[in-house]
Coordinates of C-alpha atoms and ligand atoms in Angstrom, one line a residue:
X1 CA -110.5 17.5 -56.7
X2 CA -110.4 15.0 -53.7
X3 CA -110.0 11.4 -54.6
X4 CA -113.0 9.3 -53.8
X5 CA -112.1 5.9 -52.4
X6 CA -113.6 2.7 -53.7
X7 CA -116.8 1.8 -51.8
X8 CA -120.3 0.3 -51.8
X9 CA -123.4 2.4 -51.3
X10 CA -126.2 0.4 -49.7
X11 CA -129.5 2.1 -49.9
X12 CA -132.2 0.9 -47.5
X13 CA -135.7 1.8 -48.8
X14 CA -134.4 1.5 -52.3
X15 CA -137.8 0.8 -53.8
X16 CA -139.1 4.2 -52.5
X17 CA -139.5 7.4 -54.5
X18 CA -136.4 9.2 -53.1
X19 CA -134.0 6.7 -54.6
X20 CA -135.3 7.1 -58.1
X21 CA -136.1 10.8 -57.8
X22 CA -133.0 12.1 -56.1
X23 CA -130.3 9.6 -55.3
X24 CA -129.9 7.9 -58.7
X25 CA -130.0 11.1 -60.7
X26 CA -127.4 12.5 -58.3
X27 CA -125.2 9.4 -58.8
X28 CA -125.7 9.7 -62.6
X29 CA -124.5 13.3 -62.5
X30 CA -121.4 12.2 -60.6
X31 CA -120.9 9.4 -63.1
X32 CA -121.0 11.9 -66.0
X33 CA -118.7 14.2 -64.1
X34 CA -116.3 11.3 -63.6
X35 CA -116.5 11.6 -59.9
X36 CA -117.6 8.1 -58.9
X37 CA -114.8 6.0 -57.5
X38 CA -113.1 3.5 -59.9
X39 CA -114.6 0.6 -58.1
X40 CA -118.1 1.4 -57.0
X41 CA -121.5 -0.4 -56.7
X42 CA -124.9 0.4 -55.3
X43 CA -126.9 -2.3 -53.5
X44 CA -130.5 -1.4 -53.1
X45 CA -132.2 -3.1 -50.2
X46 CA -135.9 -3.1 -49.2
X47 CA -138.9 -5.2 -48.6
X48 CA -140.0 -5.5 -52.3
X49 CA -139.3 -8.6 -54.3
X50 CA -137.1 -7.5 -57.2
X51 CA -134.3 -8.8 -59.2
X52 CA -131.1 -6.8 -60.1
X53 CA -132.5 -6.3 -63.6
X54 CA -135.8 -5.1 -62.4
X55 CA -134.1 -2.7 -60.0
X56 CA -131.9 -1.3 -62.8
X57 CA -134.9 -0.8 -65.1
X58 CA -136.8 0.9 -62.4
X59 CA -134.2 3.4 -61.2
X60 CA -132.1 3.8 -64.3
X61 CA -133.2 2.5 -67.7
X62 CA -136.9 3.2 -67.4
X63 CA -136.8 5.9 -64.8
X64 CA -138.9 9.0 -65.7
X65 CA -136.4 11.0 -63.5
X66 CA -133.5 10.0 -65.8
X67 CA -135.3 9.9 -69.1
X68 CA -134.2 13.3 -70.3
X69 CA -130.6 13.0 -69.1
X70 CA -130.0 9.6 -70.7
X71 CA -132.0 9.7 -73.9
X72 CA -129.2 10.9 -76.2
X73 CA -126.4 8.9 -74.6
X74 CA -124.7 5.9 -76.0
X75 CA -126.3 2.6 -74.8
X76 CA -123.0 1.2 -73.6
X77 CA -122.3 4.2 -71.5
X78 CA -125.7 4.0 -69.9
X79 CA -125.5 0.2 -69.4
X80 CA -122.1 0.6 -67.7
X81 CA -123.8 2.9 -65.2
X82 CA -126.9 0.7 -64.8
X83 CA -124.7 -2.3 -64.2
X84 CA -123.4 -0.8 -61.0
X85 CA -126.8 -1.3 -59.4
X86 CA -127.8 -4.5 -57.5
X87 CA -130.7 -5.4 -55.4
X88 CA -131.3 -7.4 -52.2
X89 CA -134.8 -8.3 -51.0
X90 CA -134.8 -8.1 -47.2
X91 CA -138.0 -10.1 -46.9
X92 CA -141.1 -8.9 -45.1
X93 CA -139.3 -6.6 -42.5
X94 CA -136.2 -4.5 -41.9
X95 CA -136.1 -5.9 -38.4
X96 CA -134.5 -9.1 -39.5
X97 CA -131.1 -10.9 -39.4
X98 CA -128.8 -9.2 -41.9
X99 CA -126.4 -12.2 -42.4
X100 CA -127.7 -12.7 -45.9
X101 CA -127.3 -9.0 -46.7
X102 CA -123.8 -9.2 -45.3
X103 CA -122.9 -12.1 -47.5
X104 CA -124.3 -10.2 -50.5
X105 CA -122.2 -7.2 -49.6
X106 CA -119.1 -9.4 -49.2
X107 CA -119.7 -11.0 -52.6
X108 CA -120.0 -7.7 -54.3
X109 CA -117.0 -6.4 -52.5
X110 CA -114.8 -9.3 -53.7
X111 CA -116.2 -9.4 -57.2
X112 CA -115.9 -5.6 -57.8
X113 CA -113.0 -4.9 -55.5
X114 CA -114.8 -2.1 -53.8
X115 CA -112.8 -2.6 -50.5
X116 CA -114.5 -2.6 -47.1
X117 CA -115.7 1.0 -47.3
X118 CA -119.5 1.2 -47.1
X119 CA -122.1 3.9 -46.9
X120 CA -125.5 2.8 -45.5
X121 CA -128.1 5.3 -46.7
X122 CA -131.4 5.1 -44.8
X123 CA -134.2 6.2 -47.0
X124 CA -136.8 4.5 -44.9
X125 CA -139.4 5.9 -42.4
X126 CA -137.4 7.3 -39.5
X127 CA -139.1 4.8 -37.1
X128 CA -136.8 2.2 -38.7
X129 CA -133.5 4.1 -38.3
X130 CA -132.5 2.6 -35.0
X131 CA -133.7 -0.9 -35.9
X132 CA -131.6 -0.9 -39.1
X133 CA -128.6 0.5 -37.2
X134 CA -128.9 -2.2 -34.6
X135 CA -129.4 -5.0 -37.1
X136 CA -126.3 -3.8 -39.0
X137 CA -124.3 -3.8 -35.8
X138 CA -125.6 -7.3 -34.8
X139 CA -124.4 -8.6 -38.2
X140 CA -121.0 -7.0 -37.6
X141 CA -121.5 -4.6 -40.4
X142 CA -120.8 -1.4 -38.5
X143 CA -117.2 -2.1 -37.4
X144 CA -114.5 -0.3 -39.1
X145 CA -111.7 -2.9 -39.0
X146 CA -111.6 -3.3 -42.7
X147 CA -112.6 0.0 -44.3
X148 CA -114.9 2.8 -43.0
X149 CA -118.6 2.5 -42.5
X150 CA -120.9 5.6 -42.6
X151 CA -124.6 5.9 -41.9
X152 CA -126.6 8.6 -43.8
X153 CA -130.0 9.4 -42.5
X154 CA -132.8 11.5 -44.1
X155 CA -135.0 14.0 -42.3
X156 CA -137.2 14.2 -40.3
X157 CA -134.7 13.7 -37.5
X158 CA -137.1 13.4 -34.6
X159 CA -140.5 14.8 -34.0
X160 CA -139.6 16.9 -31.0
X161 CA -136.6 17.5 -28.8
X162 CA -137.2 14.3 -26.8
X163 CA -137.6 12.1 -29.8
X164 CA -134.5 13.6 -31.5
X165 CA -132.5 12.9 -28.3
X166 CA -133.8 9.4 -28.2
X167 CA -132.9 8.9 -31.8
X168 CA -129.4 10.3 -31.4
X169 CA -128.8 8.0 -28.4
X170 CA -130.3 5.1 -30.2
X171 CA -128.0 5.5 -33.3
X172 CA -124.9 6.3 -31.2
X173 CA -125.2 2.9 -29.5
X174 CA -124.3 1.3 -32.8
X175 CA -122.4 3.9 -34.8
X176 CA -120.0 6.6 -33.5
X177 CA -121.1 10.2 -34.1
X178 CA -118.4 10.8 -36.7
X179 CA -119.9 7.9 -38.7
X180 CA -123.4 9.5 -38.7
X181 CA -124.4 11.9 -41.5
X182 CA -127.7 13.7 -41.1
X183 CA -128.8 15.0 -44.4
X184 CA -130.4 18.5 -44.8
X185 CA -130.6 19.1 -48.5
X186 CA -130.7 22.8 -48.0
X187 CA -127.0 22.6 -46.9
X188 CA -126.3 21.0 -50.3
X189 CA -127.5 24.1 -52.1
X190 CA -124.7 26.3 -53.5
X191 CA -126.4 29.5 -52.5
X192 CA -126.8 28.3 -48.9
X193 CA -123.0 27.5 -48.7
X194 CA -122.4 30.8 -50.4
X195 CA -123.7 32.5 -47.2
X196 CA -120.4 31.4 -45.6
X197 CA -118.4 32.8 -48.4
X198 CA -120.3 36.1 -48.7
X199 CA -119.7 36.6 -45.0
X200 CA -116.2 35.3 -44.4
X201 CA -114.4 35.8 -47.7
X202 CA -115.2 39.5 -48.1
X203 CA -114.2 42.4 -46.0
X204 CA -117.0 44.6 -47.0
X205 CA -119.9 42.8 -45.3
X206 CA -118.6 41.3 -42.1
X207 CA -117.7 44.6 -40.4
X208 CA -121.4 45.6 -40.9
X209 CA -122.8 42.2 -39.9
X210 CA -124.0 43.1 -36.4
X211 CA -126.5 45.0 -34.3
X212 CA -124.8 48.4 -34.9
X213 CA -125.6 48.3 -38.6
X214 CA -128.3 45.8 -39.1
X215 CA -131.9 46.7 -38.3
X216 CA -133.6 43.4 -38.8
X217 CA -133.2 40.1 -40.8
X218 CA -136.0 38.6 -42.8
X219 CA -136.0 35.1 -44.3
X220 CA -138.7 33.9 -46.6
X221 CA -139.3 30.3 -47.8
X222 CA -142.3 30.1 -50.1
X223 CA -143.6 27.3 -52.2
X224 CA -146.2 27.5 -54.9
X225 CA -147.3 23.9 -54.5
X226 CA -149.6 22.5 -51.8
X227 CA -148.9 19.3 -49.9
X228 CA -149.3 17.3 -53.2
X229 CA -149.4 13.5 -52.5
X230 CA -147.8 13.8 -49.1
X231 CA -150.9 14.8 -47.1
X232 CA -150.6 11.8 -44.8
X233 CA -147.0 12.6 -43.8
X234 CA -147.5 16.4 -43.8
X235 CA -150.6 16.4 -41.6
X236 CA -148.5 14.8 -38.8
X237 CA -145.7 17.3 -39.4
X238 CA -146.6 20.8 -40.5
X239 CA -144.5 23.7 -41.7
X240 CA -142.6 24.2 -38.5
X241 CA -141.3 20.6 -38.4
X242 CA -141.1 20.1 -42.1
X243 CA -139.1 23.2 -43.1
X244 CA -138.4 25.5 -40.2
X245 CA -136.8 23.2 -37.6
X246 CA -134.3 22.0 -40.2
X247 CA -133.8 23.9 -43.4
X248 CA -134.6 27.4 -42.2
X249 CA -132.8 27.1 -38.9
X250 CA -129.8 25.9 -40.8
X251 CA -129.9 29.1 -42.9
X252 CA -130.4 31.1 -39.7
X253 CA -127.3 29.5 -38.1
X254 CA -125.2 30.5 -41.1
X255 CA -126.5 34.1 -40.9
X256 CA -126.0 34.3 -37.1
X257 CA -122.8 32.4 -36.5
X258 CA -119.4 33.8 -35.6
X259 CA -116.5 33.4 -37.9
X260 CA -115.1 29.8 -37.6
X261 CA -111.4 29.5 -37.0
X262 CA -111.1 27.5 -40.3
X263 CA -113.2 25.8 -42.9
X264 CA -112.7 22.4 -41.2
X265 CA -116.1 20.6 -40.6
X266 CA -115.9 20.6 -36.9
X267 CA -114.9 24.3 -36.7
X268 CA -117.9 25.3 -38.8
X269 CA -120.3 23.0 -37.0
X270 CA -119.1 24.2 -33.6
X271 CA -120.0 27.8 -34.6
X272 CA -123.4 26.7 -36.0
X273 CA -124.3 25.0 -32.7
X274 CA -123.3 28.1 -30.7
X275 CA -125.5 30.2 -33.0
X276 CA -128.5 27.9 -32.5
X277 CA -127.9 27.8 -28.8
X278 CA -128.1 31.6 -28.7
X279 CA -131.6 31.8 -30.1
X280 CA -133.8 33.2 -27.4
X281 CA -136.2 30.4 -26.4
X282 CA -139.8 31.6 -26.1
X283 CA -141.5 30.1 -23.1
X284 CA -144.4 32.2 -21.9
X285 CA -147.7 32.2 -23.7
X286 CA -147.9 35.9 -24.2
X287 CA -144.5 36.0 -26.0
X288 CA -145.5 33.0 -28.1
X289 CA -148.8 34.6 -28.9
X290 CA -147.1 37.9 -30.0
X291 CA -144.3 36.3 -31.9
X292 CA -145.7 33.4 -33.8
X293 CA -148.4 33.1 -36.5
X294 CA -149.7 29.9 -38.0
X295 CA -152.2 29.4 -40.8
X296 CA -153.6 27.0 -43.3
X297 CA -154.3 27.5 -47.0
X298 CA -157.9 27.4 -48.1
X299 CA -159.4 26.6 -51.4
X300 CA -159.1 29.2 -54.2
X301 CA -158.9 29.7 -57.9
X302 CA -155.3 30.2 -59.2
X303 CA -154.8 31.0 -62.9
X304 CA -158.4 30.0 -63.6
X305 CA -157.9 26.6 -61.9
X306 CA -159.6 25.6 -58.7
X307 CA -157.3 24.4 -56.0
X308 CA -158.2 22.5 -52.9
X309 CA -157.9 23.9 -49.4
X310 CA -155.5 22.1 -47.1
X311 CA -158.3 20.3 -45.2
X312 CA -159.7 18.9 -48.5
X313 CA -156.3 17.4 -49.5
X314 CA -156.0 13.6 -49.6
X315 CA -154.6 12.1 -46.4
X316 CA -155.4 15.3 -44.3
X317 CA -157.8 15.2 -41.4
X318 CA -161.0 17.3 -42.2
X319 CA -160.5 19.1 -38.9
X320 CA -156.8 19.3 -39.1
X321 CA -155.0 22.0 -37.1
X322 CA -151.7 21.4 -38.8
X323 CA -150.1 24.6 -40.2
X324 CA -149.1 25.1 -43.8
X325 CA -147.8 28.6 -43.0
X326 CA -145.5 29.5 -40.1
X327 CA -144.0 32.9 -39.3
X328 CA -141.8 33.4 -36.3
X329 CA -140.2 36.5 -34.9
X330 CA -137.3 35.9 -32.5
X331 CA -134.2 37.4 -31.0
X332 CA -130.6 36.1 -30.7
X333 CA -129.1 36.6 -27.3
X334 CA -125.4 37.2 -27.9
X335 CA -123.0 40.1 -28.3
X336 CA -123.5 40.5 -32.0
X337 CA -127.2 40.3 -32.3
X338 CA -128.7 41.6 -29.1
X339 CA -132.2 43.0 -29.6
X340 CA -132.2 42.7 -33.4
X341 CA -135.4 41.0 -34.6
X342 CA -135.3 38.0 -37.0
X343 CA -138.5 37.3 -39.0
X344 CA -138.6 33.9 -40.6
X345 CA -141.6 32.5 -42.5
X346 CA -142.2 29.3 -44.5
X347 CA -145.4 28.3 -46.3
X348 CA -147.0 26.3 -49.0
X349 CA -149.4 27.6 -51.7
X350 CA -147.8 31.0 -51.9
X351 CA -147.9 33.1 -55.1
X352 CA -144.4 31.8 -56.2
X353 CA -141.5 29.5 -55.2
X354 CA -138.8 31.5 -53.6
X355 CA -136.3 31.4 -50.8
X356 CA -134.3 34.4 -49.8
X357 CA -132.5 36.1 -46.9
X358 CA -132.9 39.8 -46.6
X359 CA -130.5 41.8 -44.4
X360 CA -132.1 45.2 -43.7
X361 CA -129.5 47.8 -42.7
X362 CA -130.2 50.7 -40.4
X363 CA -130.7 54.2 -41.9
X364 CA -127.7 56.5 -41.6
X365 CA -127.7 57.8 -38.0
X366 CA -127.3 61.5 -39.2
X367 CA -129.4 62.3 -42.1
X368 CA -128.2 65.2 -44.1
X369 CA -130.6 64.8 -47.0
X370 CA -133.6 65.7 -45.0
X371 CA -136.3 65.7 -47.6
X372 CA -134.8 63.0 -49.6
X373 CA -137.3 60.3 -48.9
X374 CA -134.4 58.1 -47.7
X375 CA -135.8 57.5 -44.3
X376 CA -138.1 54.7 -45.3
X377 CA -135.7 53.1 -47.8
X378 CA -133.1 51.1 -45.9
X379 CA -130.1 49.5 -47.6
X380 CA -130.8 45.9 -48.2
X381 CA -128.6 42.9 -49.0
X382 CA -130.8 40.2 -50.6
X383 CA -129.4 36.8 -50.8
X384 CA -131.5 34.7 -53.2
X385 CA -131.2 31.0 -52.3
X386 CA -133.6 29.9 -55.1
X387 CA -134.7 30.4 -57.9
X388 CA -132.8 32.9 -59.9
X389 CA -129.9 32.4 -57.5
X390 CA -127.9 35.6 -56.8
X391 CA -127.2 38.6 -54.6
X392 CA -128.7 42.0 -54.8
X393 CA -127.6 45.1 -52.9
X394 CA -130.0 48.0 -52.7
X395 CA -128.3 51.4 -52.2
X396 CA -129.1 55.0 -52.5
X397 CA -128.4 57.1 -55.6
X398 CA -129.1 60.7 -56.4
X399 CA -132.0 61.5 -58.6
X400 CA -130.6 63.7 -61.4
X401 CA -131.7 67.2 -61.1
X402 CA -131.8 70.0 -58.5
X403 CA -131.5 69.3 -54.9
X404 CA -130.7 65.9 -53.3
X405 CA -133.5 63.5 -53.8
X406 CA -132.4 60.0 -53.1
X407 CA -133.7 56.8 -54.7
X408 CA -132.8 53.1 -54.3
X409 CA -130.8 51.4 -57.1
X410 CA -129.8 47.7 -57.5
X411 CA -126.4 46.2 -57.7
X412 CA -126.7 42.5 -58.6
X413 CA -124.9 39.3 -59.2
X414 CA -126.5 36.1 -60.7
X415 CA -125.1 32.6 -60.5
X416 CA -126.4 32.0 -64.0
X417 CA -123.8 34.5 -65.2
X418 CA -121.1 31.9 -64.3
X419 CA -121.8 30.1 -67.5
X420 CA -118.8 27.8 -67.3
X421 CA -119.7 26.5 -63.9
X422 CA -121.7 23.3 -63.4
X423 CA -123.8 24.0 -60.3
X424 CA -124.1 20.7 -58.5
X425 CA -127.5 19.6 -57.4
X426 CA -127.9 19.4 -53.6
X427 CA -128.0 15.6 -53.4
X428 CA -125.1 15.3 -55.8
X429 CA -123.0 17.5 -53.6
X430 CA -124.1 15.8 -50.4
X431 CA -123.6 12.3 -51.6
X432 CA -120.1 13.1 -52.9
X433 CA -119.2 14.7 -49.6
X434 CA -120.4 11.6 -47.7
X435 CA -118.4 9.4 -50.1
X436 CA -115.4 11.5 -49.3
X437 CA -116.0 11.7 -45.6
X438 CA -116.6 15.4 -45.4
X439 CA -119.4 16.1 -42.9
X440 CA -119.3 19.9 -43.1
X441 CA -122.7 20.0 -44.8
X442 CA -124.3 17.5 -42.5
X443 CA -126.0 18.3 -39.3
X444 CA -124.4 17.1 -36.1
X445 CA -126.4 15.6 -33.2
X446 CA -126.0 18.7 -30.9
X447 CA -127.0 21.0 -33.8
X448 CA -130.2 19.1 -34.4
X449 CA -131.0 19.1 -30.7
X450 CA -130.3 22.8 -30.3
X451 CA -132.7 23.5 -33.2
X452 CA -135.4 21.3 -31.5
X453 CA -134.9 23.1 -28.2
X454 CA -135.9 26.4 -29.9
X455 CA -138.9 24.8 -31.8
X456 CA -140.4 22.6 -29.1
X457 CA -142.0 25.4 -27.0
X458 CA -143.6 26.8 -30.1
X459 CA -145.0 23.4 -31.1
X460 CA -146.3 22.8 -27.6
X461 CA -147.9 26.2 -27.5
X462 CA -149.6 25.6 -30.9
X463 CA -150.8 22.3 -29.7
X464 CA -152.4 23.3 -26.4
X465 CA -151.7 26.9 -25.6
X466 CA -154.5 29.3 -24.6
X467 CA -155.8 31.7 -27.3
X468 CA -153.9 30.0 -30.1
X469 CA -155.3 30.8 -33.4
X470 CA -155.2 29.1 -36.7
X471 CA -155.6 31.6 -39.5
X472 CA -156.6 30.9 -43.1
X473 CA -155.2 32.3 -46.3
X474 CA -156.6 31.8 -49.8
X475 CA -154.2 29.6 -51.8
X476 CA -152.0 31.8 -54.0
X477 CA -151.7 34.8 -51.6
X478 CA -148.8 35.8 -49.3
X479 CA -150.3 34.3 -46.1
X480 CA -153.0 35.4 -43.7
X481 CA -154.2 39.0 -43.6
X482 CA -152.6 39.6 -40.2
X483 CA -149.1 38.3 -41.3
X484 CA -147.8 41.8 -41.2
X485 CA -148.8 42.2 -37.6
X486 CA -145.6 40.4 -36.6
X487 CA -143.5 43.1 -38.3
X488 CA -145.5 45.9 -36.9
X489 CA -143.6 49.1 -36.4
X490 CA -141.0 48.1 -39.0
X491 CA -143.0 47.8 -42.2
X492 CA -144.1 44.7 -43.9
X493 CA -142.8 41.4 -45.4
X494 CA -140.9 41.8 -48.6
X495 CA -142.9 39.7 -51.0
X496 CA -140.5 38.8 -53.7
X497 CA -141.1 37.8 -57.3
X498 CA -139.7 34.7 -59.0
X499 CA -136.9 36.8 -60.5
X500 CA -134.4 38.8 -58.6
X501 CA -134.6 41.4 -61.3
X502 CA -138.3 41.9 -60.7
X503 CA -137.2 43.8 -57.6
X504 CA -137.8 47.4 -58.4
X505 CA -134.8 49.6 -58.2
X506 CA -134.5 53.2 -59.4
X507 CA -133.8 53.6 -63.0
X508 CA -134.3 56.3 -65.6
X509 CA -135.5 54.9 -68.9
X510 CA -135.6 58.2 -70.9
Ligands
LIG601 C1 -138.6 19.1 -48.0 C2 -139.9 19.2 -47.4 O1 -137.6 18.8 -47.0 O2 -138.2 20.3 -48.7 C3 -141.0 19.5 -48.5 O3 -140.3 18.0 -46.8 C4 -140.6 20.7 -49.3 O4 -142.3 19.7 -48.0 C5 -139.1 20.6 -49.8 O5 -141.4 20.8 -50.4 C6 -138.6 21.9 -50.4 O6 -137.4 21.7 -50.9 P1 -136.8 22.7 -52.1 O7 -135.4 22.3 -52.3 O8 -137.7 22.4 -53.3 O9 -137.0 24.1 -51.6

């Protein structure tokens, strides 16, 4: 286990939901696992008027997100954790002189001997990122003379290619690229990281991982929930910006990338950028019309309960044209993937919550079992990102009896079978990595820009292209009726169940 150096974590936007919901529970898990540095404090900073005690109550002692974890623990043990938290009111605005903040950080540093290492975690609206970075630099808080300084930023990272470039430039005026950590919580998921291991630590998959053996790749990200209380944010974002540009293209980059020369952060990130740059950008309207589908959920009754349509959700414009479903077909222009279609979809209000990657292999080029029924049953490798994390291989077996009838059987692995292993939550893993200076699982500036470069023309087309359609789908179904049009000629989307085992494979019960 790497040693984590003493440090201070300064959270901007500390009174917001993310701090209590994700960051503090992740820190608590690290505390329990004895992975916090010996000398470590958290300083929350935001515009709310709060004392240290009030902050501790809010994010630790009375937090509904920690309740279950701490209820049976010894009071001293919990207090020791809570006492690591401090709070500084920035006044009415983040755009202010940070000298007082600096003095507070210095005092904490001296009192708790945390050394000069500091992480600034920006959990504020993205419009404030550059302002905060500038104010930190103005106050001399970004220089690394006495200890390192790191800046962690949450998504969304830009609203378009242009705004992402501006933001990158803006931040890089005050912090060097190696100091900037752009969070994508999907990269913190074990199963997403396992894509690298599946591919590059086994010799059985990689030789097949190319256009000679793979017929097409399908990635599904489905959520059962609607936009919940985030209608205001979501309506300005939509599925493509909210999920596809970041989380799903990160997964795509791990599927597409070439083997890195080592597991060093920059080696992996270099290959991911190359992968994203090789996605074929769709520019003409006909291609965009043929290869993209967007849709919105409409009201429906699920399990006897009425659910609202997207346009009826709080904070959403009654005439909104923001998509809650996005399905994109695209190609990757490089040696490995030439002409192999990728189908990626993401949506809210689907029948279940599931994220998976399905590698569909080609059928054998010479088929000796002619009447076997094998022709429409390709081999599949299904990598289940969540839930019921695991891997499933579908392969052909002979049906007992005369002749050679072939059926598909399942070969599976479940993470849950690794009972001894504590699977880290995404934020826990990412925070620990940032604390240890490992940027492998964080997105680099050029990576983010390459992803926007691919997404931008789709967004522009959806905003003002000719013949653009917005389809509807009843909440609780697998998208609009025409969603299979995209896959025409190949079949249809694989609509998975919540459990990997639900996937039918051939078996003889008696
Ligand atoms: C967030 C999106 O980044 O990811 C949300 O903003 C989405 O809209 C969430 O619900 C999904 O994350 P997960 O880890 O639950 O799949």
